């Protein structure tokens, strides 16, 4: 990688451009040359008391080219303010502020480039009429290079500044066409004219306003970078770097800056060897962390999601004290470290019982905000819902509050609703000590099951004792190889083999009955008969269960860990183009086997039978207690009456 000498773009130089930037936002005329208008013509009528705004004029005399198209007024500030109810909202103000700041940064950088390249002197000579014919070609090339640099910087800075305001809404605006390179002021006018058209066409509300502006900036950066590949005299910009201290923005040629929207994560991270037992859950969590890192920010898609082996939602269940929190700390720590190396923004959020509110609708809003933050396509996201049996209520359960019911509805729509889009940049983990108390439909939206059963063997208990005691003692270890039992590959292979037959009593009966009728389950038809028999035993085993099982099988087909070197050196994989990453992953895949399918059927069905048995037992126990209380009440009533 090339080392750049980063220069400072001084704040006073940026603020000196605020008036010019504001002039571009408040009003100018532009006749489109390359693009076609898509927005309706703005009306000429104005409300009483609103005067005409000042208009920005190009400072490069004689360089604007003529157009046969009729000029149209571009009033971007009015366009943005017109989306509201008469008062400028915080979101509208943020958009206008980012646009003005982005324009000012671009104009200030353009002045620096102009001074460094000698363009400033050529501009002066042109204004004074003393530019020789021999230097006309150089002048034109330098103007075009400045225009490309200023356009890219404007889009880059604006997208960076608006990153924290982006939600889950995305807008597809298509390509940007009005990219003019005659000179920088005309280039900005052309870009703002097209942005004005896109806002009028796509931005129906505030969420879509931010998404439209960011989508436009990203499309403009792509178009300008493509033009720059064949442009002359762009080397000084392409090979240099500027820092805008106030915004934390680094401008590195035609490379988009990525705002770290994740914020600082404060958590006691755990290393994989500190998770004792829980072999399958630990293994799948480690794999999932690396899967997330394959996400492509340019394509906004993960190759694993395209191949069908991505875990979007999972359920981690186990008795209290078996290591659910430790598992969360391990996975968050891995993602945090991987993202730090790659320079990716990482966001972790937890949704807890504290966010259930007594005000109607507020709990649902909290849940929606949690979902929107994690699925933001501009971050690597990890969302957890701890004690989901307390957070989300069962539908029809009279003991669930209205807030819990709202949360259930939001989560069901987000995890497998009509509008759910799995890009592969985030995952959600639902954790519970009592998964049988989770609404059946919500629980079945967990695509993978992580049984968090804690330490199981003698070696596990020795390992966890040594780990928790720490090093402040002189007690000998004895005849034991510390953490050898936690060797993940060996432990996971044994754990998966353990599911070659079912474990739960009810499922064992189904297995034995089907095996007696069909023989060895070694074809799709026989496995399908087994699935139907499971459904007859438990009506809650629906088509969604089959989808979850097949998704788990596809994950098993990718039963490989991306090499650690790929995480440590991003150039080996993370920074590769999307298609190249996809090919590298395909090369590591293994074929699906009968054993894989049966093991995943049994793993999933065992968990459903376990939940159903506990749920039924809990319901029966509750009814028995109610009947006992009723009988006791009758007895006391009759005694009192007598």
XYZ file of C-alpha atoms in Angstrom:
642
model
C 0.000 0.000 0.000
C 1.264 3.514 -0.808
C 2.106 5.856 2.013
C 0.608 9.296 1.600
C 1.787 12.585 3.143
C -1.452 13.920 4.596
C -1.907 17.694 4.393
C -4.299 19.705 6.510
C -7.229 21.412 4.843
C -7.495 24.376 7.186
C -10.817 25.288 8.759
C -10.477 28.979 7.836
C -10.053 28.029 4.177
C -13.243 25.937 4.337
C -15.284 28.616 6.121
C -14.128 31.200 3.592
C -16.161 29.211 1.021
C -19.399 29.173 3.034
C -20.939 32.137 1.185
C -20.239 30.597 -2.213
C -21.581 27.239 -1.009
C -24.730 28.867 0.344
C -25.198 30.672 -2.970
C -25.161 27.343 -4.783
C -27.822 25.977 -2.427
C -30.109 29.005 -2.509
C -30.296 29.567 -6.255
C -28.715 29.506 -9.700
C -29.802 28.835 -13.267
C -28.636 25.758 -15.124
C -29.407 24.380 -18.587
C -28.804 20.599 -18.590
C -26.463 19.332 -21.292
C -26.097 15.584 -20.667
C -29.054 14.619 -18.471
C -32.798 14.824 -18.986
C -35.088 16.483 -16.457
C -37.210 14.007 -14.502
C -38.850 16.298 -11.944
C -41.895 18.463 -12.675
C -41.192 22.130 -13.307
C -41.387 24.080 -10.048
C -44.192 26.622 -9.909
C -43.335 30.304 -10.201
C -45.819 31.339 -7.530
C -44.287 32.076 -4.146
C -45.881 32.547 -0.771
C -46.251 36.168 0.359
C -43.239 37.479 2.213
C -40.738 35.058 0.662
C -38.360 37.052 -1.481
C -36.140 35.859 -4.276
C -32.892 34.286 -3.129
C -29.462 35.462 -4.303
C -28.011 33.537 -7.218
C -24.479 32.191 -7.542
C -22.469 33.219 -10.579
C -19.445 31.440 -11.977
C -16.117 33.064 -11.092
C -14.381 31.675 -14.202
C -15.096 34.341 -16.790
C -15.656 33.141 -20.325
C -15.460 29.422 -19.534
C -19.163 28.533 -19.331
C -20.306 26.857 -22.538
C -23.567 27.639 -24.224
C -26.501 25.262 -24.271
C -29.636 25.122 -26.372
C -31.688 23.875 -23.406
C -33.758 26.446 -21.515
C -32.125 27.366 -18.189
C -34.078 26.353 -15.131
C -33.867 27.741 -11.594
C -32.225 25.379 -9.118
C -33.162 26.213 -5.532
C -31.967 23.192 -3.600
C -32.544 24.728 -0.169
C -36.182 25.425 -1.046
C -36.534 21.909 -2.432
C -35.348 20.359 0.839
C -37.348 22.720 3.056
C -40.453 22.065 0.949
C -40.571 18.435 2.094
C -41.651 19.475 5.579
C -44.652 21.215 7.099
C -43.346 24.774 6.956
C -40.699 24.536 9.659
C -37.219 23.199 8.969
C -36.832 19.876 10.775
C -33.565 18.622 12.333
C -33.129 16.130 9.464
C -33.638 18.813 6.809
C -31.199 21.092 8.619
C -28.653 18.260 8.797
C -28.956 17.604 5.060
C -28.575 21.282 4.145
C -25.710 21.657 6.618
C -23.918 18.639 5.147
C -24.431 19.926 1.595
C -23.068 23.374 2.451
C -20.129 21.899 4.354
C -19.410 19.407 1.545
C -19.493 22.175 -1.078
C -17.219 24.404 1.025
C -14.701 21.591 1.554
C -14.702 20.846 -2.179
C -14.233 24.502 -3.154
C -11.427 24.974 -0.592
C -9.637 21.866 -1.825
C -10.090 23.022 -5.412
C -8.331 26.297 -4.572
C -5.411 24.422 -3.011
C -5.101 22.136 -6.018
C -5.329 25.101 -8.368
C -2.480 26.858 -6.575
C -0.303 23.729 -6.489
C -0.815 22.766 -10.138
C -0.311 26.221 -11.609
C -3.947 26.404 -12.712
C -4.507 29.560 -10.650
C -1.900 31.431 -12.701
C -3.407 30.170 -15.946
C -6.873 31.315 -14.839
C -5.485 34.774 -14.130
C -3.752 34.894 -17.506
C -6.991 33.831 -19.221
C -8.986 36.575 -17.482
C -6.430 39.170 -18.512
C -6.399 37.912 -22.117
C -2.722 36.942 -22.093
C -3.069 33.129 -22.198
C -1.016 31.899 -25.144
C -2.481 29.461 -27.652
C 0.293 26.998 -26.817
C -1.014 26.631 -23.257
C -4.724 26.339 -24.109
C -4.563 22.538 -24.094
C -2.846 22.438 -20.707
C -5.384 24.938 -19.341
C -8.334 22.812 -20.498
C -6.848 19.628 -19.038
C -6.117 21.276 -15.682
C -9.663 22.705 -15.521
C -11.103 19.236 -16.173
C -8.842 17.662 -13.522
C -9.891 20.318 -10.996
C -13.568 19.762 -11.849
C -13.260 15.998 -11.272
C -11.424 16.500 -7.967
C -13.955 19.055 -6.728
C -16.939 16.912 -7.753
C -15.540 13.815 -6.062
C -14.624 15.732 -2.900
C -18.095 17.285 -2.680
C -19.779 13.878 -2.971
C -17.240 12.213 -0.673
C -17.522 14.822 2.089
C -21.324 15.044 1.923
C -21.803 11.261 2.107
C -19.350 11.107 5.016
C -21.139 13.871 6.930
C -24.580 12.299 6.398
C -23.480 8.772 7.351
C -24.679 9.066 10.950
C -28.150 10.090 9.754
C -28.617 7.071 7.486
C -31.258 4.539 8.498
C -32.274 1.261 6.921
C -34.046 2.946 3.972
C -32.164 2.770 0.685
C -32.947 4.427 -2.652
C -31.860 3.338 -6.118
C -31.439 6.483 -8.220
C -29.626 4.982 -11.206
C -26.615 6.649 -12.783
C -25.568 10.308 -12.576
C -25.386 11.852 -16.046
C -24.822 15.602 -15.652
C -21.069 15.308 -15.001
C -19.497 18.391 -16.589
C -15.763 19.011 -16.596
C -15.452 22.437 -18.279
C -14.593 23.985 -14.899
C -15.274 23.363 -11.214
C -18.148 25.873 -10.663
C -20.051 24.581 -13.704
C -19.377 20.988 -12.597
C -20.933 21.693 -9.175
C -23.918 23.412 -10.769
C -24.527 20.396 -13.000
C -24.277 18.006 -10.056
C -26.611 20.079 -7.870
C -29.119 20.405 -10.733
C -29.262 16.593 -10.989
C -29.433 16.183 -7.203
C -32.383 18.588 -7.182
C -34.084 16.409 -9.816
C -33.454 13.236 -7.792
C -34.789 14.750 -4.557
C -37.957 15.813 -6.362
C -38.337 12.326 -7.869
C -37.328 9.991 -5.028
C -37.464 11.829 -1.686
C -41.032 11.612 -0.449
C -40.131 11.925 3.243
C -37.182 12.700 5.515
C -35.823 9.132 5.628
C -35.837 8.964 1.840
C -34.338 12.456 1.658
C -31.167 11.350 3.456
C -31.079 8.076 1.507
C -31.493 9.927 -1.816
C -28.700 12.416 -1.127
C -26.316 9.656 0.004
C -27.239 7.438 -2.974
C -26.615 10.385 -5.316
C -23.224 11.071 -3.729
C -22.197 7.425 -4.041
C -23.312 7.292 -7.682
C -21.508 10.564 -8.422
C -18.295 9.241 -6.845
C -18.463 6.103 -8.985
C -19.032 8.100 -12.176
C -16.282 10.627 -11.429
C -13.761 7.929 -10.448
C -14.494 6.155 -13.735
C -13.964 9.381 -15.698
C -10.753 10.061 -13.767
C -9.228 6.771 -14.948
C -8.903 8.206 -18.442
C -8.355 11.861 -17.498
C -5.084 13.757 -17.719
C -3.394 15.705 -14.911
C -5.366 14.090 -12.039
C -2.192 12.620 -10.498
C -1.663 15.418 -7.919
C -5.137 14.766 -6.492
C -5.080 10.981 -6.858
C -1.750 10.611 -5.046
C -2.328 13.120 -2.243
C -4.263 13.146 1.018
C -5.940 15.912 3.026
C -7.315 15.865 6.558
C -10.326 17.894 7.723
C -9.765 17.792 11.477
C -13.141 19.199 12.563
C -15.028 16.386 10.807
C -12.494 13.568 11.164
C -12.569 13.309 7.373
C -9.576 12.152 5.332
C -9.711 12.837 1.593
C -7.488 10.340 -0.214
C -7.808 10.972 -3.918
C -10.675 9.119 -5.596
C -11.186 6.738 -2.647
C -14.479 7.146 -0.741
C -14.130 7.897 2.952
C -16.192 5.625 5.174
C -17.620 7.160 8.302
C -17.235 4.956 11.372
C -20.866 5.086 12.491
C -20.556 2.267 14.953
C -19.203 4.343 17.796
C -17.041 3.115 20.631
C -17.963 -0.272 22.039
C -17.326 -0.803 25.740
C -17.468 -4.487 26.607
C -15.336 -7.109 28.358
C -14.425 -9.153 25.284
C -13.688 -12.874 25.608
C -11.284 -15.008 23.603
C -12.550 -18.289 22.079
C -10.626 -20.454 24.571
C -12.460 -18.623 27.387
C -15.751 -20.104 26.145
C -15.675 -23.546 27.769
C -17.964 -26.206 26.289
C -20.674 -24.983 23.904
C -18.605 -26.353 21.039
C -21.115 -26.051 18.184
C -22.349 -22.649 19.354
C -18.777 -21.374 19.676
C -17.762 -22.771 16.287
C -20.765 -21.300 14.496
C -20.277 -17.927 16.199
C -16.640 -17.809 15.067
C -17.637 -18.744 11.518
C -20.435 -16.184 11.498
C -18.086 -13.392 12.605
C -15.832 -14.093 9.617
C -18.832 -14.465 7.298
C -19.966 -10.953 8.218
C -16.564 -9.581 7.288
C -17.035 -10.790 3.692
C -19.708 -8.084 3.233
C -18.983 -5.813 0.272
C -19.732 -2.152 1.041
C -19.739 -1.175 -2.638
C -22.154 -3.910 -3.784
C -23.997 -3.813 -0.416
C -24.171 -7.605 -0.463
C -22.329 -10.511 1.126
C -21.233 -13.459 -1.053
C -22.381 -15.825 1.713
C -25.887 -14.314 1.553
C -25.924 -14.815 -2.224
C -24.792 -18.441 -1.863
C -27.432 -19.155 0.793
C -25.122 -19.998 3.675
C -25.570 -16.890 5.820
C -27.088 -16.873 9.327
C -29.298 -13.768 9.617
C -31.006 -14.780 12.871
C -30.187 -17.397 15.483
C -31.522 -18.561 18.833
C -29.152 -19.318 21.694
C -30.805 -21.184 24.551
C -29.593 -22.909 27.674
C -29.925 -23.029 31.431
C -28.766 -20.028 33.504
C -24.996 -19.887 33.889
C -24.104 -21.963 30.822
C -22.284 -19.178 28.982
C -24.706 -17.166 26.814
C -23.223 -13.815 27.865
C -19.680 -15.134 27.362
C -20.638 -16.250 23.845
C -21.936 -12.735 23.039
C -18.746 -11.189 24.412
C -16.619 -13.540 22.300
C -18.456 -12.845 19.027
C -18.610 -9.078 19.603
C -14.900 -9.098 20.422
C -14.002 -10.969 17.239
C -16.068 -8.600 15.087
C -14.644 -5.559 16.854
C -11.071 -6.699 16.232
C -11.694 -7.742 12.609
C -13.398 -4.418 11.810
C -10.607 -2.463 13.482
C -8.024 -4.135 11.215
C -10.125 -3.588 8.076
C -11.203 -0.055 8.954
C -14.887 -1.053 8.797
C -17.493 0.582 11.049
C -18.837 -1.925 13.609
C -22.064 -1.459 15.526
C -23.274 -3.597 18.433
C -26.674 -3.088 20.021
C -28.568 -5.022 22.690
C -32.333 -4.849 23.145
C -33.408 -5.531 26.714
C -36.430 -5.391 28.989
C -35.505 -1.776 29.863
C -36.765 -0.705 26.445
C -40.320 -1.908 27.067
C -42.264 1.298 27.718
C -45.646 1.903 29.328
C -46.588 4.464 26.658
C -48.571 2.952 23.803
C -46.457 2.537 20.688
C -43.168 3.521 22.332
C -41.935 -0.072 22.777
C -42.536 -0.767 19.100
C -40.659 2.424 18.189
C -37.723 1.345 20.368
C -37.660 -2.073 18.688
C -37.824 -0.498 15.213
C -34.968 1.882 16.061
C -32.899 -1.077 17.303
C -33.527 -3.024 14.076
C -32.835 -0.012 11.831
C -29.517 0.711 13.558
C -28.239 -2.861 13.192
C -29.342 -3.474 9.582
C -27.839 -0.172 8.365
C -26.022 -1.209 5.149
C -23.159 1.137 6.013
C -21.969 -0.876 9.033
C -21.128 -4.388 10.157
C -23.914 -4.941 12.679
C -24.468 -7.376 15.550
C -27.740 -7.148 17.468
C -28.654 -9.231 20.504
C -31.932 -9.630 22.348
C -31.169 -10.960 25.806
C -33.937 -12.788 27.680
C -36.216 -12.569 24.672
C -38.866 -14.565 26.537
C -39.294 -11.486 28.779
C -38.863 -8.864 26.050
C -41.249 -10.244 23.410
C -44.661 -11.499 24.455
C -46.590 -14.484 23.167
C -49.545 -13.504 21.035
C -52.755 -14.286 22.871
C -50.991 -14.437 26.244
C -53.002 -12.301 28.653
C -49.963 -11.864 30.882
C -47.955 -10.153 28.097
C -48.084 -6.365 28.131
C -49.080 -4.277 25.144
C -45.445 -3.189 24.833
C -44.238 -6.795 24.643
C -46.818 -7.542 21.950
C -45.610 -4.516 19.945
C -42.024 -5.767 20.143
C -43.059 -9.235 18.957
C -44.806 -7.744 15.920
C -41.781 -5.599 15.002
C -39.304 -8.477 15.346
C -41.460 -10.862 13.314
C -41.734 -8.357 10.473
C -38.021 -7.523 10.570
C -36.674 -11.073 10.742
C -38.858 -12.714 8.091
C -41.365 -10.190 6.806
C -42.421 -9.256 3.297
C -39.906 -6.400 3.244
C -36.965 -8.237 4.831
C -33.770 -7.905 2.783
C -30.776 -9.956 3.928
C -27.666 -8.152 2.708
C -25.267 -10.112 4.900
C -23.847 -7.145 6.818
C -25.538 -7.976 10.126
C -26.908 -10.749 12.294
C -29.348 -10.942 15.208
C -28.990 -13.300 18.162
C -31.956 -14.076 20.421
C -30.957 -15.532 23.795
C -33.128 -17.099 26.448
C -33.081 -19.419 29.440
C -36.692 -20.343 28.667
C -37.153 -20.448 24.865
C -40.392 -22.388 25.317
C -41.935 -19.119 26.523
C -41.117 -17.350 23.223
C -43.919 -16.999 20.679
C -43.765 -20.029 18.354
C -43.780 -17.975 15.139
C -41.060 -15.643 16.415
C -38.898 -18.533 17.627
C -39.187 -20.217 14.230
C -37.808 -17.058 12.639
C -34.471 -17.968 14.188
C -32.705 -19.572 11.236
C -30.086 -21.340 13.369
C -30.129 -22.897 16.834
C -27.155 -22.560 19.177
C -27.585 -24.887 22.161
C -25.609 -23.174 24.931
C -25.242 -26.076 27.348
C -22.008 -24.999 29.054
C -19.250 -27.351 30.260
C -20.154 -31.037 29.916
C -17.104 -33.255 30.389
C -14.580 -33.627 33.208
C -12.016 -31.831 31.032
C -14.456 -28.953 30.529
C -14.883 -28.527 34.282
C -11.112 -28.601 34.885
C -10.624 -25.997 32.144
C -13.287 -23.634 33.484
C -11.990 -23.959 37.054
C -8.447 -23.101 35.934
C -9.729 -20.226 33.805
C -11.831 -18.619 36.532
C -9.221 -19.072 39.273
C -6.801 -16.965 37.274
C -3.056 -16.916 37.935
C -2.852 -15.599 41.481
C -2.253 -19.011 43.068
C 0.326 -21.781 43.286
C -2.039 -24.772 42.981
C -0.523 -27.345 40.565
C -2.540 -28.172 37.450
C -2.064 -31.922 37.757
C -2.469 -34.529 35.047
C -4.370 -32.415 32.523
C -3.615 -30.672 29.230
C -5.186 -27.252 29.695
C -7.784 -26.268 27.048
C -6.991 -29.311 24.874
C -10.660 -30.325 25.159
C -11.617 -26.960 23.688
C -9.820 -27.719 20.411
C -12.665 -26.600 18.239
C -12.439 -28.870 15.194
C -12.238 -32.093 17.170
C -14.982 -31.065 19.584
C -17.338 -29.855 16.855
C -16.969 -33.027 14.791
C -17.943 -35.087 17.833
C -20.877 -32.759 18.598
C -22.279 -32.975 15.068
C -21.908 -36.778 15.020
C -23.949 -36.864 18.210
C -26.936 -35.647 16.198
C -26.849 -38.541 13.743
C -29.734 -39.821 15.855
C -32.326 -37.691 17.683
C -32.128 -37.093 21.445
C -35.611 -36.047 22.590
C -37.892 -38.934 23.538
C -40.783 -37.832 21.329
C -38.539 -37.450 18.282
C -36.810 -40.797 18.921
C -40.198 -42.514 18.573
C -40.817 -40.780 15.234
C -37.320 -41.691 14.000
C -37.693 -45.370 14.918
C -41.151 -45.609 13.340
C -40.016 -44.080 10.017
C -36.788 -46.116 9.956
C -38.778 -49.325 10.471
C -41.035 -48.457 7.534
C -38.480 -47.095 5.036
C -35.139 -48.510 6.128
C -32.037 -46.354 6.163
C -32.806 -42.681 5.502
C -30.494 -42.199 2.541
C -32.655 -40.495 -0.114
C -34.534 -37.203 -0.336
C -37.825 -39.128 -0.492
C -37.090 -41.005 2.753
C -35.899 -37.872 4.545
C -39.033 -36.090 3.308
C -41.153 -38.894 4.807
C -39.306 -38.361 8.116
C -40.069 -34.632 7.988
C -43.771 -35.323 7.347
C -43.851 -37.738 10.286
C -42.325 -35.038 12.497
C -45.032 -32.627 11.355
C -47.728 -35.167 12.231
C -46.247 -35.454 15.711
C -45.932 -31.684 16.148
C -48.119 -29.423 13.984
C -45.798 -26.496 14.690
C -43.153 -28.124 12.465
C -44.038 -26.195 9.289
C -42.441 -25.171 6.014
C -40.493 -22.477 7.840
C -38.780 -25.223 9.823
C -37.715 -26.901 6.559
C -36.280 -23.604 5.313
C -34.313 -23.156 8.532
C -32.981 -26.716 8.238
C -31.915 -26.300 4.608
C -30.251 -22.973 5.462
C -28.338 -24.747 8.221
C -27.308 -27.462 5.762
C -25.993 -24.807 3.369
C -23.984 -23.369 6.228
C -22.565 -26.855 6.836
C -21.621 -27.021 3.136
C -19.464 -24.029 3.958
C -17.954 -25.929 6.866
C -14.747 -23.987 6.705
C -13.365 -21.022 8.516
C -12.022 -18.187 6.445
C -8.271 -18.237 7.147
C -7.117 -15.971 9.977
C -4.613 -14.386 7.591
C -7.523 -13.052 5.538
C -8.739 -11.150 8.598
C -5.263 -9.974 9.616
C -4.292 -8.762 6.124
C -7.418 -7.262 4.471
C -5.758 -7.099 1.046
C -5.822 -10.913 0.846
C -9.635 -11.102 0.873
C -11.637 -8.274 2.483
C -10.532 -5.591 0.019
C -10.936 -7.805 -3.049
C -13.705 -6.998 -5.581
C -17.036 -8.696 -4.865
C -16.856 -11.202 -7.720
C -13.360 -12.251 -6.695
C -14.483 -12.798 -3.086
C -17.419 -14.861 -4.338
C -15.087 -17.087 -6.386
C -12.693 -17.543 -3.435
C -15.556 -18.687 -1.191
C -16.950 -21.067 -3.815
C -13.525 -22.708 -4.064
C -13.677 -23.598 -0.355
C -17.204 -25.085 -0.381
C -17.824 -28.796 0.127
C -20.741 -30.906 -1.235
C -23.894 -31.528 0.818
C -24.163 -35.066 2.221
C -26.993 -37.187 3.619
C -25.273 -37.155 7.013
C -25.281 -33.340 7.056
C -28.993 -33.195 6.247
C -30.001 -35.762 8.887
C -27.860 -34.147 11.558
C -29.410 -30.731 10.904
C -32.947 -32.184 10.807
C -32.343 -33.841 14.173
C -30.674 -30.775 15.674
C -33.549 -28.518 14.704
C -36.350 -30.988 15.496
C -34.766 -31.872 18.858
C -34.843 -28.211 19.822
C -38.499 -27.823 18.730
C -39.570 -30.939 20.642
C -37.611 -29.735 23.662
C -39.303 -26.328 23.503
C -42.742 -27.873 22.897
C -42.416 -30.317 25.798
C -41.340 -27.560 28.160
C -44.007 -25.197 26.858
C -46.759 -27.809 27.210
C -45.544 -28.814 30.662
C -45.453 -25.175 31.761
C -48.999 -24.626 30.443
C -50.305 -27.794 32.157
C -48.624 -26.854 35.443
C -50.215 -23.410 35.231
C -53.661 -24.894 34.618
C -53.210 -27.324 37.516
C -52.290 -24.439 39.828
C -55.350 -22.487 38.632
C -57.621 -25.499 39.275
C -56.119 -26.021 42.714
C -56.695 -22.369 43.584
C -60.272 -22.608 42.300
C -60.961 -25.725 44.397
C -59.448 -24.115 47.487
C -61.513 -20.974 46.932
C -64.710 -23.083 46.664
C -63.845 -24.972 49.839
C -63.284 -21.779 51.819
C -66.402 -20.218 50.377
C -68.545 -23.199 51.399
C -66.993 -23.300 54.889
C -67.702 -19.613 55.375
C -71.252 -19.997 54.122
C -71.839 -22.920 56.463
